[in-house]
Every structure is written in structure tokens, then in C-alpha cells.
Coordinates of C-alpha atoms in Angstrom, one line a residue:
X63 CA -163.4 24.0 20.2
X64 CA -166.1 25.1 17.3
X65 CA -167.7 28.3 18.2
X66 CA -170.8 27.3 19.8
X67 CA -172.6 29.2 22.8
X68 CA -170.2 29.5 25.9
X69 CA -171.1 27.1 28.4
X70 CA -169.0 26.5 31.9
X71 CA -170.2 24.4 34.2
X72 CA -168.5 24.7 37.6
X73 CA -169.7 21.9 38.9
X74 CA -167.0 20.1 38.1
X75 CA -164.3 21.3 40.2
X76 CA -163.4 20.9 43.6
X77 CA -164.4 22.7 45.6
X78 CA -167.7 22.6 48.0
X79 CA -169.2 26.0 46.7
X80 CA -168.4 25.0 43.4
X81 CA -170.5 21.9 43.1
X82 CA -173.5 23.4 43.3
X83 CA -173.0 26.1 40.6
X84 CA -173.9 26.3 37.0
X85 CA -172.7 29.7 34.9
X86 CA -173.0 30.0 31.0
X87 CA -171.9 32.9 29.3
X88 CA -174.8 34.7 26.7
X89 CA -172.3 34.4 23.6
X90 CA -173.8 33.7 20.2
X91 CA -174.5 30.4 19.1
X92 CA -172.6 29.9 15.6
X93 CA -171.0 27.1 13.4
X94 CA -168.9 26.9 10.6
X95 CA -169.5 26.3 7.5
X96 CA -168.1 22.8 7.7
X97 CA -170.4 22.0 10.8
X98 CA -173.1 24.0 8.8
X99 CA -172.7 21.5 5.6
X100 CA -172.2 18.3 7.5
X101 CA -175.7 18.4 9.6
X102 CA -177.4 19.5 6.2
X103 CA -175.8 16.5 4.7
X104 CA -176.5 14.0 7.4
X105 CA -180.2 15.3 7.7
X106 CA -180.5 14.6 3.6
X107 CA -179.0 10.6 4.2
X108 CA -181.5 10.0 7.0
X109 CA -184.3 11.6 5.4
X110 CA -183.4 9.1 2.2
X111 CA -183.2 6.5 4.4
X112 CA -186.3 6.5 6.2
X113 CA -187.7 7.2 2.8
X114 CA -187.1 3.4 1.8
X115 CA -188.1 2.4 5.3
X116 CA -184.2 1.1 5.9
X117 CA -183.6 3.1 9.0
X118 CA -185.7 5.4 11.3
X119 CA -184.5 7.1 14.5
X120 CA -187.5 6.7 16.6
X121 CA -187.9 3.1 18.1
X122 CA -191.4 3.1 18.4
X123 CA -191.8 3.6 14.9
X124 CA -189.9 0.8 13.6
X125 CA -192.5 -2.1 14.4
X126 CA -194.9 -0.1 12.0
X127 CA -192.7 -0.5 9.3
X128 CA -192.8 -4.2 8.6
X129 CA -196.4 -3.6 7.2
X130 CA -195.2 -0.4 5.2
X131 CA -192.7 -2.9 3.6
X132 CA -195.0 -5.6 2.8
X133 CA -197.5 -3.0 1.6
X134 CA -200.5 -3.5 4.2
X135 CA -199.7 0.2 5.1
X136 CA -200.2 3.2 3.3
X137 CA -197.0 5.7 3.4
X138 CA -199.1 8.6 4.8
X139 CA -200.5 5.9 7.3
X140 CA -196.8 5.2 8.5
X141 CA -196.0 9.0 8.3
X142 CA -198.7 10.1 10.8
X143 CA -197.7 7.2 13.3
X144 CA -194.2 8.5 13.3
X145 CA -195.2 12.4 13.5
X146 CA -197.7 11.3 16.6
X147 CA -194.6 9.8 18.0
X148 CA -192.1 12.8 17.4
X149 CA -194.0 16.0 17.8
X150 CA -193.1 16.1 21.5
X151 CA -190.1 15.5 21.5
X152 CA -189.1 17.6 18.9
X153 CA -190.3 21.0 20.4
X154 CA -190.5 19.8 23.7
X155 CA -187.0 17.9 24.6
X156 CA -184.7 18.3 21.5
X157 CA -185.4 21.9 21.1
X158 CA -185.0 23.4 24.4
X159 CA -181.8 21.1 25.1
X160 CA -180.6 23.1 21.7
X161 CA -181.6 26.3 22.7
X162 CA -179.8 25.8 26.6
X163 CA -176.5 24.4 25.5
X164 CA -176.2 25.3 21.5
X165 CA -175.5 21.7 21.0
X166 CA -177.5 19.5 18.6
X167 CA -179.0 16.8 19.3
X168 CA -181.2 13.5 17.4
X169 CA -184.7 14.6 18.6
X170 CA -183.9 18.3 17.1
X171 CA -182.7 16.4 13.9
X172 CA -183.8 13.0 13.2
X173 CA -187.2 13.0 14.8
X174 CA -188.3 15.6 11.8
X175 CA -186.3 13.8 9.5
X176 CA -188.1 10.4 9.7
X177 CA -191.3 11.9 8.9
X178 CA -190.5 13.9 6.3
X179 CA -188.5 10.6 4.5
X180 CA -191.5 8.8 5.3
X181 CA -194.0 11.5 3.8
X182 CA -191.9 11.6 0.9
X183 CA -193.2 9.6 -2.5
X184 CA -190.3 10.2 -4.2
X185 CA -186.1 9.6 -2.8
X186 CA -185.1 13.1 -4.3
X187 CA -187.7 15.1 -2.9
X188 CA -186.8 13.3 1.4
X189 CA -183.7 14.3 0.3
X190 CA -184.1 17.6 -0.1
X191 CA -186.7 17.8 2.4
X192 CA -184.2 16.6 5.0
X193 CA -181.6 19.0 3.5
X194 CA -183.9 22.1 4.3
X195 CA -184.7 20.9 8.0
X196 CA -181.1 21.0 8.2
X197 CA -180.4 24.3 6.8
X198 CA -183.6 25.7 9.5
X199 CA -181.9 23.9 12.5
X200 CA -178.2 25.1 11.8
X201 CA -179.9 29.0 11.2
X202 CA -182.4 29.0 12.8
X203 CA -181.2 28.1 16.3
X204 CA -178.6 31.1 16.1
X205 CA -181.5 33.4 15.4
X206 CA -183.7 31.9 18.0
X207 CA -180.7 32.5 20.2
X208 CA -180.0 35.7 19.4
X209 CA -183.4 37.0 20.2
X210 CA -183.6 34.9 23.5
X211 CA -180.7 36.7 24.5
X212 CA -182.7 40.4 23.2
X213 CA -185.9 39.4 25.5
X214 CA -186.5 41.2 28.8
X215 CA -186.9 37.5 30.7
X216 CA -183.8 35.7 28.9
X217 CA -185.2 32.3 29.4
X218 CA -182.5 30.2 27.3
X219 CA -179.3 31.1 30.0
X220 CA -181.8 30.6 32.6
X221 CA -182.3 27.1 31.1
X222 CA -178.8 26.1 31.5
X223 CA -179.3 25.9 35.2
X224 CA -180.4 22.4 33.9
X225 CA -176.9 21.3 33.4
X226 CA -176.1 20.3 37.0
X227 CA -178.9 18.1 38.0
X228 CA -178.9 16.3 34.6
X229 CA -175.1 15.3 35.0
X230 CA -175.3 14.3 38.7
X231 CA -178.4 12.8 38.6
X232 CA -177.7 10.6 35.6
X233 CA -174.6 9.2 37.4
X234 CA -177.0 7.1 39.5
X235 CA -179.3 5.2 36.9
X236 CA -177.2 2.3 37.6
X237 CA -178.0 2.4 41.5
X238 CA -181.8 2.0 40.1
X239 CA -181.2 -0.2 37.4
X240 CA -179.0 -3.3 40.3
X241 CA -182.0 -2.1 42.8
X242 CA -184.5 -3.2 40.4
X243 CA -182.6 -6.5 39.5
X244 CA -181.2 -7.8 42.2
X245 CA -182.9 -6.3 45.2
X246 CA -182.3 -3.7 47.7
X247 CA -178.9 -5.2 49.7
X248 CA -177.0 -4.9 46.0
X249 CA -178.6 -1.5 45.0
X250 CA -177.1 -0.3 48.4
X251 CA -173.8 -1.2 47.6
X252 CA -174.0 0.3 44.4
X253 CA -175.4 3.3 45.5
X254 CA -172.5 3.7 48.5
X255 CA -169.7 2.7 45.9
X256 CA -171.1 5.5 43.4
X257 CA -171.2 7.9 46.7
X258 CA -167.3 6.9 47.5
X259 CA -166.1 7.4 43.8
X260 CA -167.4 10.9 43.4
X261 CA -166.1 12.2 46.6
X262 CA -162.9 10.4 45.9
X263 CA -163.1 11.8 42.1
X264 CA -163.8 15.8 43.3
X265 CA -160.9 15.6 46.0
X266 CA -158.6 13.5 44.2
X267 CA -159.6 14.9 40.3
X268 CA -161.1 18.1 40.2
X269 CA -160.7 18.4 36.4
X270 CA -162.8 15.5 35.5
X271 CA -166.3 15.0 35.5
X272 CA -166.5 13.3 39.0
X273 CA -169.4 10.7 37.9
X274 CA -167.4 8.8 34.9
X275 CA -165.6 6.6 37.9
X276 CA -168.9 6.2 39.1
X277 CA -171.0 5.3 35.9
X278 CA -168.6 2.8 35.2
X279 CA -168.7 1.0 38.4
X280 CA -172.4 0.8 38.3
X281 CA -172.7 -0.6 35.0
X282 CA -170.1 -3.1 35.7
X283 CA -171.5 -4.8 38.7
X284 CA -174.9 -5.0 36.9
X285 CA -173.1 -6.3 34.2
X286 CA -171.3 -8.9 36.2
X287 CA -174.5 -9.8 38.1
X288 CA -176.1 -10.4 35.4
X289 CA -173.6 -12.6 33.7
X290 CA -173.0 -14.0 36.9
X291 CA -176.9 -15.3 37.4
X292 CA -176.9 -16.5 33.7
X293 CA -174.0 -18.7 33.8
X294 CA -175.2 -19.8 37.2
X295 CA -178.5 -21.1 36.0
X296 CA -176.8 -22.7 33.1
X297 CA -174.8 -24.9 35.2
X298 CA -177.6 -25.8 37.4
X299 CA -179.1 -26.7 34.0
X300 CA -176.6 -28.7 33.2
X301 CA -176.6 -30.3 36.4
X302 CA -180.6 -31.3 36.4
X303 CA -180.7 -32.4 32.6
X304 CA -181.4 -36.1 32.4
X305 CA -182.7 -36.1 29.0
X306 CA -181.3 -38.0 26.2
X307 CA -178.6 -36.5 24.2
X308 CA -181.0 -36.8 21.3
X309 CA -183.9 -35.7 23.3
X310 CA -181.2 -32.8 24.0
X311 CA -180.2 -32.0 20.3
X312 CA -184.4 -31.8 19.4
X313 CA -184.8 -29.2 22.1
X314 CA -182.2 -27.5 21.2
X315 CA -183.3 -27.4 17.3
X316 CA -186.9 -26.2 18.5
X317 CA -185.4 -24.1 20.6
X318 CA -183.5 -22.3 18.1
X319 CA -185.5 -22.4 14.8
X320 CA -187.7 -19.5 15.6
X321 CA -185.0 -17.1 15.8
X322 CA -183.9 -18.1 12.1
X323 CA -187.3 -18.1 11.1
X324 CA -188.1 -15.0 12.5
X325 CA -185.3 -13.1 11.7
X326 CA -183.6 -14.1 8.4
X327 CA -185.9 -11.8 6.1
X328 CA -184.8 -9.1 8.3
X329 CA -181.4 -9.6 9.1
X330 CA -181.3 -10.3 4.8
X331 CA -182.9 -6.9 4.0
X332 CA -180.4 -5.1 6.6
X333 CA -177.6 -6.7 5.2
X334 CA -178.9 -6.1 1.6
X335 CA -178.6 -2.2 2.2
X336 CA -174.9 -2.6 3.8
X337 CA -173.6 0.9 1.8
X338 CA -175.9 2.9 3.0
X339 CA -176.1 1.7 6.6
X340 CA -172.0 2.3 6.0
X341 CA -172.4 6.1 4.7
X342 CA -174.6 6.3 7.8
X343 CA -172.2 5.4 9.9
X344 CA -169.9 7.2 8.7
X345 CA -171.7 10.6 8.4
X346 CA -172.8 10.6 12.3
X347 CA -169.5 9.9 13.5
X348 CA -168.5 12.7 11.4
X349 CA -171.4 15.0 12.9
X350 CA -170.0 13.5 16.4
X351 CA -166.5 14.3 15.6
X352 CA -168.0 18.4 14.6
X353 CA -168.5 18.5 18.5
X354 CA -171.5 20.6 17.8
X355 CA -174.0 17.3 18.5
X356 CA -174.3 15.0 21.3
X357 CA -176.4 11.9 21.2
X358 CA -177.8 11.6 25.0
X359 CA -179.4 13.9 27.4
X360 CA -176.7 14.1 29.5
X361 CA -174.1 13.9 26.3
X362 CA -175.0 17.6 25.1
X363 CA -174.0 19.1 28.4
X364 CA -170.5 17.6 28.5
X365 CA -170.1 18.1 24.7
X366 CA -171.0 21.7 25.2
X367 CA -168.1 21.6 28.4
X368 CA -165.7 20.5 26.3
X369 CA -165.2 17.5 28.1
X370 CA -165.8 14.6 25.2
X371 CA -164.4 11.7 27.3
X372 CA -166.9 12.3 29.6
X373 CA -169.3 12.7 26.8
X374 CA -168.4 9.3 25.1
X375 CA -168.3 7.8 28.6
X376 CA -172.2 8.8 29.1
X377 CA -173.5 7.9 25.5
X378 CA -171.6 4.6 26.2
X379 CA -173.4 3.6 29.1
X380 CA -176.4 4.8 27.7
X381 CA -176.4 2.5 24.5
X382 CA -176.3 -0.4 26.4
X383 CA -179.7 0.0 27.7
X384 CA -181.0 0.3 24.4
X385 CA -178.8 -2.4 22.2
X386 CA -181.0 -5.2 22.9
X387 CA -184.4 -3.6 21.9
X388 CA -182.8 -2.2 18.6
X389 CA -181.2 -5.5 17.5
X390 CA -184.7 -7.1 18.0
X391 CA -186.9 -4.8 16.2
X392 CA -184.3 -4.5 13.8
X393 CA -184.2 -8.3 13.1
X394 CA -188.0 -8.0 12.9
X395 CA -188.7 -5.3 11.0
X396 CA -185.7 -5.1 8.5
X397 CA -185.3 -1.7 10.0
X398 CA -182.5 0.0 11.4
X399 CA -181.6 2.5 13.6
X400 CA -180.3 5.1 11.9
X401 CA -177.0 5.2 14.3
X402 CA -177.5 1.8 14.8
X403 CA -176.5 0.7 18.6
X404 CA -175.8 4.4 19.0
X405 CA -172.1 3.4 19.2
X406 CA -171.2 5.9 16.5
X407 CA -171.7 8.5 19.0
X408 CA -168.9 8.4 21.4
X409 CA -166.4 7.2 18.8
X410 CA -167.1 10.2 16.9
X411 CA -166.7 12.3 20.2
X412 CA -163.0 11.3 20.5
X413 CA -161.5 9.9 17.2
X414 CA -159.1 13.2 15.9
X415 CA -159.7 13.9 12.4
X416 CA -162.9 14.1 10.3
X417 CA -161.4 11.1 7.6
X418 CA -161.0 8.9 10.3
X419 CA -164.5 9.3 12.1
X420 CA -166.0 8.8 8.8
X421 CA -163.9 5.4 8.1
X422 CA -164.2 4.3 11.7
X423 CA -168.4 5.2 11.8
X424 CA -168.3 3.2 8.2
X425 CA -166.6 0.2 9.6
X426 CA -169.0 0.4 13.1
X427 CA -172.1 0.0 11.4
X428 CA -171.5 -2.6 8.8
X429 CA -169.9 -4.6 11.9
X430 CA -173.2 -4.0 13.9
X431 CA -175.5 -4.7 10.2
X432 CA -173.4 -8.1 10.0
X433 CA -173.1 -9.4 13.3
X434 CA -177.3 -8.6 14.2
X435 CA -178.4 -12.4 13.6
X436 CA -175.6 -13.5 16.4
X437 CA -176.4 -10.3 18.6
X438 CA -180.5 -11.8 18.4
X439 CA -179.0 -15.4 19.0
X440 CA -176.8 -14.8 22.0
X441 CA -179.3 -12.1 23.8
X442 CA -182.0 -15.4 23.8
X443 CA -179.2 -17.4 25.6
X444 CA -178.7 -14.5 28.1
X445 CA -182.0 -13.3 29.7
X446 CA -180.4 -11.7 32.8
X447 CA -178.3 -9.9 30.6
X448 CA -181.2 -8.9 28.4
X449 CA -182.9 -7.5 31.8
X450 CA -180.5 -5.8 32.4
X451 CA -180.5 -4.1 29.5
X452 CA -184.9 -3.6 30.3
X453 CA -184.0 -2.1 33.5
X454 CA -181.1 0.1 32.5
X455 CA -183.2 1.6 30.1
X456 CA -186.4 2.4 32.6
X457 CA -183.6 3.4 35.0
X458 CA -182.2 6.7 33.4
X459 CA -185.6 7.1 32.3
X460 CA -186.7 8.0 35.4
X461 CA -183.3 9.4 36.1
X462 CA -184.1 12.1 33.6
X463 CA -187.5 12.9 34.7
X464 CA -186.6 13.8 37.8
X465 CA -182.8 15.5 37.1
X466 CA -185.2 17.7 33.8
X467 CA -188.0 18.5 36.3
X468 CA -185.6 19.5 39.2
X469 CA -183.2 21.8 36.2
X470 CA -186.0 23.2 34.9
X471 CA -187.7 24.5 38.1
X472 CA -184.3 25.9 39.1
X473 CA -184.2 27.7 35.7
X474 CA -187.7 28.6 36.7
X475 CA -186.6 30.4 39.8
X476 CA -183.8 32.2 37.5
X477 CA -186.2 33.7 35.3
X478 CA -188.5 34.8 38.2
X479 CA -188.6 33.4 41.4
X480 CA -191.6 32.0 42.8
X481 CA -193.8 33.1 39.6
X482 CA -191.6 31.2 37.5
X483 CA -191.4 28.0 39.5
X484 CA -195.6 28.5 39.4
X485 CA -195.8 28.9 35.8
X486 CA -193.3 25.8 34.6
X487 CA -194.7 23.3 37.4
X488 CA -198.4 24.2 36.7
X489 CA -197.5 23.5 33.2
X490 CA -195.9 20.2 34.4
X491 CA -198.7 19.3 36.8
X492 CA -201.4 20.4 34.1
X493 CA -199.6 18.0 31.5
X494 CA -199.8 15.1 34.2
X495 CA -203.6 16.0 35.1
X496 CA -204.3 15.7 30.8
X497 CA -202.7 12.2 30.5
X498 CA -199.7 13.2 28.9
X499 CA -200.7 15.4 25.6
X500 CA -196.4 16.3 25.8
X501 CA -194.1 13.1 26.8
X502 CA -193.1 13.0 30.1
X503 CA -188.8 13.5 29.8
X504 CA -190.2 16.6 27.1
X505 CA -193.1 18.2 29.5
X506 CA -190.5 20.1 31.8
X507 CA -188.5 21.5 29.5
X508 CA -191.6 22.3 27.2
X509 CA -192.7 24.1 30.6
X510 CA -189.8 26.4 31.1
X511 CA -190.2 27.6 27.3
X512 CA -194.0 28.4 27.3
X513 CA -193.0 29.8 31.2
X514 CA -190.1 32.1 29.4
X515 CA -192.9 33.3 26.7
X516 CA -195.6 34.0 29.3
X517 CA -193.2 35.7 31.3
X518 CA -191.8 38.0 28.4
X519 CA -195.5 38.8 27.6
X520 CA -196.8 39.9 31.2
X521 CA -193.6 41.9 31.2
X522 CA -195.0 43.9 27.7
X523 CA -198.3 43.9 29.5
X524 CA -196.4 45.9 32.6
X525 CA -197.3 43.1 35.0
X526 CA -194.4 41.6 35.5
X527 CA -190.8 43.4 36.2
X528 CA -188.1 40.8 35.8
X529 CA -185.0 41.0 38.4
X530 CA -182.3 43.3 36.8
X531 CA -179.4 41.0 35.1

């Protein structure tokens, strides 16, 4: 394991007292010189990249970028949409998830990095942009750390209380997502066969991370209902068609030709930029395979345990909620995601050398690049499936919210009881009340940061004496 910041979570044994217990040691967070290079590296490509608007991070931002190509939009115009988009994120979700687990993550890195490509007039200068955001990240967290840990209120161990409720909590965004579907009597029985595994996992496997049985149950009866419901309807199809196999073949060609019309320009432009979607790939797998990034909320906390099969497992499940809206606005904007289907991730978590990641991220992404058209083709013969994928992704949404709101008031009480859980949901409620100035999965997190500085401050100003450590 890299030196990064000690993390344990304890959560993951057996035992009853156990499960409820979070500890993290206050070591330094440090990386190598090899981790150090590769994240400056990787921030340079995905600068460049967004530069020539061939791949951005954030989703939202990718519809603006057909007019950017075409030249309707002005590059600063494009650049301000995507900073609007990121700000929060950045300092209010990638940040503190940094700070608590000294793992990095794509809001800490990429977020910044798609604006500054997209500022950038020249491919040299996002290059090196995205180079020096690297270079602050991989330094400056270990200072930022290092004083944290120097403060009287020592609000970045307090926010690793977050660890716990994030992990157990995400286990269920399946329950939500067949609830949502297919109705209440299916979301029950995927709730009470989640409940089962993870008892059955913590009595039966202490040493592994007892919602992995669980997530994969829950995403494989949506995934069968779904398939289930689609080939269903098709037969009934089948059954009720009495038109002419002409009248047929006509539907069928009407039916079809606005997907190549609509998507051949971008699926030609992806494909057009095939090396550099493959040096993509292969430099996250490598940052994935450094162990010192994770790629999903709950990914950074099991990446910073050590355990990457559980990691993989989570960024897995969590990709398939979000394949079908990249491969569409992909095909219509001629823009990627910069880890394309997110894929890269848990690959990188678990292949064993650095060559290989690279060769296996390489080969990943050109596979996703050339197979796009088909992906867009057979997602408009599978709508169910395509729901699913809606309803996966609103699921661990609101997953997170609640499991980052519930962490982060606990981390609240750890810094200082009753003041603390006053300052960080005041700063919650106060963000709710203003329409949402930070995003919602960011505000909580945000909260316990500002919290830890107020705190720090009333404690110069002698009005606050936090509890001894």
C-alpha cells in the first residue's frame, strides 16, 4: 500500500460493536514520486483534451460543446458554463472527500481541469495549466493535511466519521432504484435480500466489505427485471403485429434512421481521435492502479481501506447508472468522457502492474470509442433497460445525500458536540433555504469544512474550548 493517510475502518468486521465504529489514524498524507508524476501527467492529457473539446469530465457540460465545435460559441462562453458547473463540486465534494481519506478523486482533479483546457487558446499552455493543478493537488493536500492535523479543532480526522454511513448506505441504492421501477412488492424483496446478505456476509465473512454480496444482488434483479419487461413486450409485439412485412421493413427504416443521422458526425469525430481517447485510457487506469485515486464517492473510502475489490465492485455498479447518458451525449456532441463509461476505474483498481493497467485502460477505451454507435442503437431497443439506468443513477443520488448529510453531522458532533452539529446543519439548512448556491451531494461536506474553520476561530477568540484529544 502507497503511503497515504492511515485510514481503518472497523466497520467491517464482525462483530456487533464493531459495526458502528469508524477510527483513522492522524498520519501524514504523502505520495511517491511515481504517484506524484502520474496525477501531474494525467491532469496535463485531460487538460489537452478538453482543450480541443474531445473529452470533458463533467456531463453537464458536454451538450455545450457541440456549438463550441461548430463555432456558435465563444471558448470563454464554454469556459464559464463549465466553471458554473464545477465550482461546487470542486471545494465542496472533491476536496473534503481528499482531505478525509487522502485519496484523490475526479471532482478534485478533472473538474479544474476541464476549465482550465477549455480557457486555454493554445494546446501547450492547457497543458501546462493542467500540469500545475496537478503539482497543487499532489502538494498541496499534504500541506493542507499537515496543518488540519496542527489546528486546535482537527476537523479533517473528524471528517472520516463519514466513512461508515457512506459505505452502508450506498449498499442500498439498488433497493431505491427496483422500488422506483417496478413498485413497492419488488423493492421489498430487494431490500430484505440486501438485509439477509449482509448479516449473512458479517457472520459468515468478517474480512470483506459485507455490502459487495449485497450490491450485486440488487443490481442484478433490476437488471433482470428490466431485461425481463423488455423482451416481454417485444413478444407481445410480435404477437399483435399484423402489418405487412413491407409495411414492417418501412417502420423499421424510419424507425432507425434518426439514430444514424443523429449520431454518425459524432460517433465519426470520437472515432477520429482514437489515440488519444487510448492514452486516456490508459493513463487513468494507471492513476487507478497508483491506489491513491478512487473514482466514486463510496470508491475513495474502500481504496483508502485497502480493500480494491470492494472498491472496483462499487465503481462498477456505479458506471452502470451513468453508461447510457454518456454514450448519448457522446454520440451527440462528439464529446467524450474523459474515462469514458468510467470502466477504467475498477480495472485499474485490481490489474497488478502499472504496464498492464496502461495496456488494459488503452484497449477499454478504444473498445468503448468503437462500439458507441451500437451501444446508442441497442439502448433505443431496450427502454426498460435504459430506465433502469435513469433510476439507478437518481437512486445513489439520493443515497449519498442522505449517507454525506448523516457522516458529516456525526463528524460534526466529533469536532464539538451539539455546537458542531449546529454549525454544519445550519450551513446545510441555510444552503437549502438560498436555492442551492453549493450542490446538494457538495453542501454537507462544504458544511463541516466552513464548521471546522469557525470552530478553530471562536477557539482563538477564547469562546470555544474544544474537548481534549
Amino acid at each position: 500500500m502507497p503511503a497515504v493517510t492511515a485510514f481503518s475502518v472497523t466497520a467491517f468486521s464482525g462483530t456487533a460493536a464493531a459495526a458502528t465504529t469508524v477510527t483513522a489514524a492522524a498520519s501524514p498524507v504523502s505520495f511517491t514520486l511515481g504517484q506524484q508524476l502520474t496525477v501531474i501527467a494525467v491532469c496535463a492529457l485531460t487538460a489537452c483534451v478538453a482543450q480541443r473539446a474531445v473529452a470533458v469530465f463533467n456531463d453537464g457540460v458536454r451538450p455545450f460543446l457541440l456549438d463550441f465545435v461548430r463555432g456558435r460559441s465563444a471558448r470563454g462562453a464554454v469556459a464559464t458554463v463549465s466553471f458554473g458547473l464545477s465550482a461546487g463540486f470542486v471545494f465542496g465534494l472533491g476536496a473534503p472527500l481528499a482531505l478525509a481519506t487522502g485519496v484523490l478523486n475526479p471532482w478534485l482533479l478533472f473538474l479544474p481541469t476541464d476549465v482550465l483546457g477549455l480557457l486555454s487558446p493554445r494546446r501547450w499552455l492547457a497543458a501546462l495549466a493542467g500540469a500545475a493543478w496537478g503539482a497543487v493537488v499532489v502538494f498541496g493536500l499534504a500541506g493542507a493535511d499537515s496543518l488540519a492535523h496542527r489546528l486546535p479543532v482537527d476537523f479533517i480526522s473528524a471528517m472520516r466519521h463519514m466513512a461508515t454511513p457512506v459505505l452502508y448506505l450506498f449498499t442500498l441504492f439498488p433497493v431505491l432504484a427496483v422500488t422506483r421501477q417496478f413498485g413497492r412488492l419488488s423493492g421489498a424483496v430487494c431490500g430484505a435480500a440486501e438485509l439477509a446478505l449482509v448479516v449473512m456476509s458479517l457472520k459468515l465473512w468478517p474480512d470483506v466489505f459485507p455490502g459487495s454480496v449485497a450490491l450485486a444482488a440488487g443490481v442484478l434483479l433490476l437488471t433482470g427485471l428490466a431485461l425481463h419487461r423488455d423482451l416481454a413486450h417485444r413478444r407481445r409485439a410480435g404477437r399483435a403485429d399484423e402489418v405487412t412485412g413491407q409495411e414492417r421493413r418501412a417502420g423499421a427504416e424510419d424507425a432507425a434512421a434518426p439514430v444514424p443521422d443523429l449520431f454518425r458526425a459524432g460517433a465519426g469525430r470520437l472515432r477520429a481521435h482514437l489515440p488519444s481517447f487510448m492514452l486516456l485510457g490508459a493513463g487513468m487506469c494507471l492513476l487507478a492502479r497508483t491506489h491513491v485515486f478512487g473514482g466514486g464517492e463510496a470508491g475513495v473510502f474502500l481504496v483508502a481501506k485497502g480493500d480494491y475489490g470492494a472498491a472496483a465492485q462499487a465503481d462498477f455498479y456505479r458506471a452502470l447508472g451513468f453508461i447510457p447518458l454518456i454514450a448519448m451525449t457522446a454520440l451527440a456532441s462528439g464529446a467524450y468522457g474523459i474515462a469514458g463509461f468510467t470502466l477504467v476505474y475498477p480495472v485499474g483498481y485490481l490489474v497488478p502492474g502499472p504496464w498492464p493497467a496502461a495496456a488494459a485502460g488503452a484497449a477499454l477505451l478504444a473498445a468503448e470509442v468503437t462500439a458507441l454507435s451500437w451501444a446508442g442503437r441497442a439502448l433505443g431497443g431496450l427502454p426498460s433497460v435504459r430506465d433502469s439506468s435513469e433510476h439507478l443513477r437518481s437512486a445513489i443520488t439520493k443515497t449519498l445525500h442522505l449517507a454525506l448529510l448523516f457522516g458529516c453531522l456525526t463528524a460534526a458532533q466529533a469536532m464539538a458536540g451539539g455546537l458542531g452539529i449546529l454549525l454544519v446543519g445550519g450551513l446545510y439548512l441555510v444552503n437549502e433555504a438560498m436555492g442551492h448556491p453549493v450542490p446538494k451531494t457538495a453542501a454537507a461536506p462544504a458544511a463541516v469544512l466552513s464548521a471546522g474553520i469557525v470552530l478553530n476561530l471562536l477557539f482563538w477568540l477564547h469562546l470555544f474550548t474544544p474537548a481534549a484529544r
